[in-house]
CSV table of C-alpha atoms in Angstrom, one decimal:
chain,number,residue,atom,x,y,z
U,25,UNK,CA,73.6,116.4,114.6
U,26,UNK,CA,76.2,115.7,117.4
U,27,UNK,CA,79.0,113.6,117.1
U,28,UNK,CA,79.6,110.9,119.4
U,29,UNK,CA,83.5,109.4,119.7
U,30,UNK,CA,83.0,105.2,119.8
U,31,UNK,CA,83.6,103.6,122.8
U,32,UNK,CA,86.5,101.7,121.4
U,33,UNK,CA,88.8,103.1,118.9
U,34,UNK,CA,90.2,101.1,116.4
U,35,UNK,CA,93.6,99.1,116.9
U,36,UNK,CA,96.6,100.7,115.4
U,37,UNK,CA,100.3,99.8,114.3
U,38,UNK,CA,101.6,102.7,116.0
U,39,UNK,CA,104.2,103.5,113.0
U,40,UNK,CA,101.6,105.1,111.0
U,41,UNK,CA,98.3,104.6,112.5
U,42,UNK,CA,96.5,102.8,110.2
U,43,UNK,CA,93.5,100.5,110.9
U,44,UNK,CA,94.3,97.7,108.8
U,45,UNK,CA,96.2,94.8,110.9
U,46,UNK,CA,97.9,93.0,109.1
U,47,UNK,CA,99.6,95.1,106.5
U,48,UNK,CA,102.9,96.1,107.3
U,49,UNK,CA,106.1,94.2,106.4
U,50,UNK,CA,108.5,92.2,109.0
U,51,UNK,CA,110.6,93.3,111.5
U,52,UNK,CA,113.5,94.9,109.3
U,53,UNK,CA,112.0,95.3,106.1
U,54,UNK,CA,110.7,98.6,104.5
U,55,UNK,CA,107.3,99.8,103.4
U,56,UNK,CA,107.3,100.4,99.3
U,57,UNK,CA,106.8,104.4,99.3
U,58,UNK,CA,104.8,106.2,96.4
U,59,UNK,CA,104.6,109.8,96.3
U,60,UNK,CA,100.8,111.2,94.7
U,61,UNK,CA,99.9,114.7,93.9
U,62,UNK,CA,96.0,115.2,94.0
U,63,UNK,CA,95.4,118.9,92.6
U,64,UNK,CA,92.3,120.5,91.9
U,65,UNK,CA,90.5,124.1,93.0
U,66,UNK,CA,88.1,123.8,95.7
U,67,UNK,CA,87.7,120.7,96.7
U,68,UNK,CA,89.9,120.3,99.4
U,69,UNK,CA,87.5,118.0,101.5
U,70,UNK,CA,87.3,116.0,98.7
U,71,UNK,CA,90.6,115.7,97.5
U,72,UNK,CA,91.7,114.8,101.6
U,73,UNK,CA,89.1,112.0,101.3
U,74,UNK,CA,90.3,110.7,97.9
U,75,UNK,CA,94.1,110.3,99.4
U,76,UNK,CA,92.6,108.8,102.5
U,77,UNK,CA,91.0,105.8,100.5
U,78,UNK,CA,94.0,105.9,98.0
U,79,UNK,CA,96.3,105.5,101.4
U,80,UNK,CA,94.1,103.1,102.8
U,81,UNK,CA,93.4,101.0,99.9
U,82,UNK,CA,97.5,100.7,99.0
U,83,UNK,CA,98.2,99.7,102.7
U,84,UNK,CA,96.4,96.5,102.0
U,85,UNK,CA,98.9,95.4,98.8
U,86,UNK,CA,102.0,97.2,101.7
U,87,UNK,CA,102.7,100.3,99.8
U,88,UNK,CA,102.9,103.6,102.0
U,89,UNK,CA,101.5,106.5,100.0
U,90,UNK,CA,103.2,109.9,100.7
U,91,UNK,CA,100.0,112.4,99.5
U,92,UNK,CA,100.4,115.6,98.7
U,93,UNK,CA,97.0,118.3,98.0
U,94,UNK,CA,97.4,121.4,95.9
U,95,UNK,CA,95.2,124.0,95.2
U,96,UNK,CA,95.5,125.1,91.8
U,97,UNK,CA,93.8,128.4,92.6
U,98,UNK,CA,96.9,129.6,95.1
U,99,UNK,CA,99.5,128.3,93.3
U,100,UNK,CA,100.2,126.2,90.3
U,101,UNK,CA,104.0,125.4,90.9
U,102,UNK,CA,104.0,121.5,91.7
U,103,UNK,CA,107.7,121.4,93.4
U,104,UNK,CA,109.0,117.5,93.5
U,105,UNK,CA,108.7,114.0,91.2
U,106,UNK,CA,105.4,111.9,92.1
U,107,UNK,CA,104.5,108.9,90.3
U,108,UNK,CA,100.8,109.9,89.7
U,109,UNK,CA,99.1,113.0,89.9
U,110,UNK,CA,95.3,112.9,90.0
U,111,UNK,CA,93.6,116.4,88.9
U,112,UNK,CA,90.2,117.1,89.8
U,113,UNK,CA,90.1,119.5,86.6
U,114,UNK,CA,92.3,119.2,83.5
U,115,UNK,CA,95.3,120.8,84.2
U,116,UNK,CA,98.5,118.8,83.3
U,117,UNK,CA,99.7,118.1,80.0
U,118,UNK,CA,103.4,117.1,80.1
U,119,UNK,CA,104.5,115.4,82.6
U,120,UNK,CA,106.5,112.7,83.7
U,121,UNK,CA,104.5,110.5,85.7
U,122,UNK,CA,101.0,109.4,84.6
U,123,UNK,CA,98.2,111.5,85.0
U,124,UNK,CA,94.8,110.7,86.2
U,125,UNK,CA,91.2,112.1,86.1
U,126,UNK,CA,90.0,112.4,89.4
U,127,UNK,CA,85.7,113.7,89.0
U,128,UNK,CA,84.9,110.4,89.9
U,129,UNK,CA,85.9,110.9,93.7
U,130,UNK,CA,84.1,114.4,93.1
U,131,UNK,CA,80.8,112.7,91.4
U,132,UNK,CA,80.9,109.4,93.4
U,133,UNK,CA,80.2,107.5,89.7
U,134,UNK,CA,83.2,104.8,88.9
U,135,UNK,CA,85.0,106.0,92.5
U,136,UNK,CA,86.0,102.2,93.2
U,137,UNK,CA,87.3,101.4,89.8
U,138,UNK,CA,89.0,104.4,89.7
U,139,UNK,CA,90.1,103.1,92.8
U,140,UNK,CA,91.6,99.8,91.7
U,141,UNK,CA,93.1,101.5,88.6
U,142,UNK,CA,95.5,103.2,90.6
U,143,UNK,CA,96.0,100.8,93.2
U,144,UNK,CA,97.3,98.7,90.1
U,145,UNK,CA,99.7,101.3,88.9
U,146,UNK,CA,100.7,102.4,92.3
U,147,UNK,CA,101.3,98.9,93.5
U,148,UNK,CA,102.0,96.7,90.7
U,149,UNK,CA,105.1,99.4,89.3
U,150,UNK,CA,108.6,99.2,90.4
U,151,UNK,CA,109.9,102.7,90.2
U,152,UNK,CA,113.4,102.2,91.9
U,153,UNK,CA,113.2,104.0,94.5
């Protein structure tokens, strides 16, 4: 299989490279950051593909997602505040932020609800920051 580069490339903002047109604010005004932690063992391809459609997916409602990807297996310390962490295995038990199951993005099965549920929380909640 050979991969072949498409003879025109999508349009982008030029601020953060997206491909959605459309979705960034006025001239001015700021982008609504959230910060997300997706953590699991092995599945780094995956967990880079989940935060790609999470990004994605929150650009359309004009919330910037600052993801960050941890391995579990190197190192467990999670250093900074995030307002959701997704684990790929059950791992986190007290924290501060909510917490979310992430095997659907691993098994494909309830991926776009799981989708929409945290578009909802990342979106629809004013953290203050």
């Amino acid at each position: 299989m050979r991969f072949e580069a498409p003879d025109v490339l999508p349009e982008s903002c030029g601020a953060c490279f997206c491909e959605i047109p459309g979705v960034h604010p006025g001239e001015g005004e700021r982008m609504l950051m959230r910060k997300i932690l997706i953590a699991g063992g092995l599945c780094g391809t995956t967990m880079l593909m989940a935060g790609e459609k999470l990004t994605q997916r929150c650009l359309r409602e004009g919330v910037e997602l600052r993801v960050t990807i941890q391995n579990l297996w190197e190192t467990t310390y999670v250093a900074g505040t995030y307002d959701l962490i997704i684990e790929m295995f059950p791992y986190f038990q007290e924290e501060a932020c909510p917490v979310m199951s992430g095997k659907p993005f691993i098994s494909h099965v309830g991926e776009k609800e799981l989708i929409e549920k945290i578009a909802a929380i990342l979106c629809g909640q004013d953290t203050g920051q």
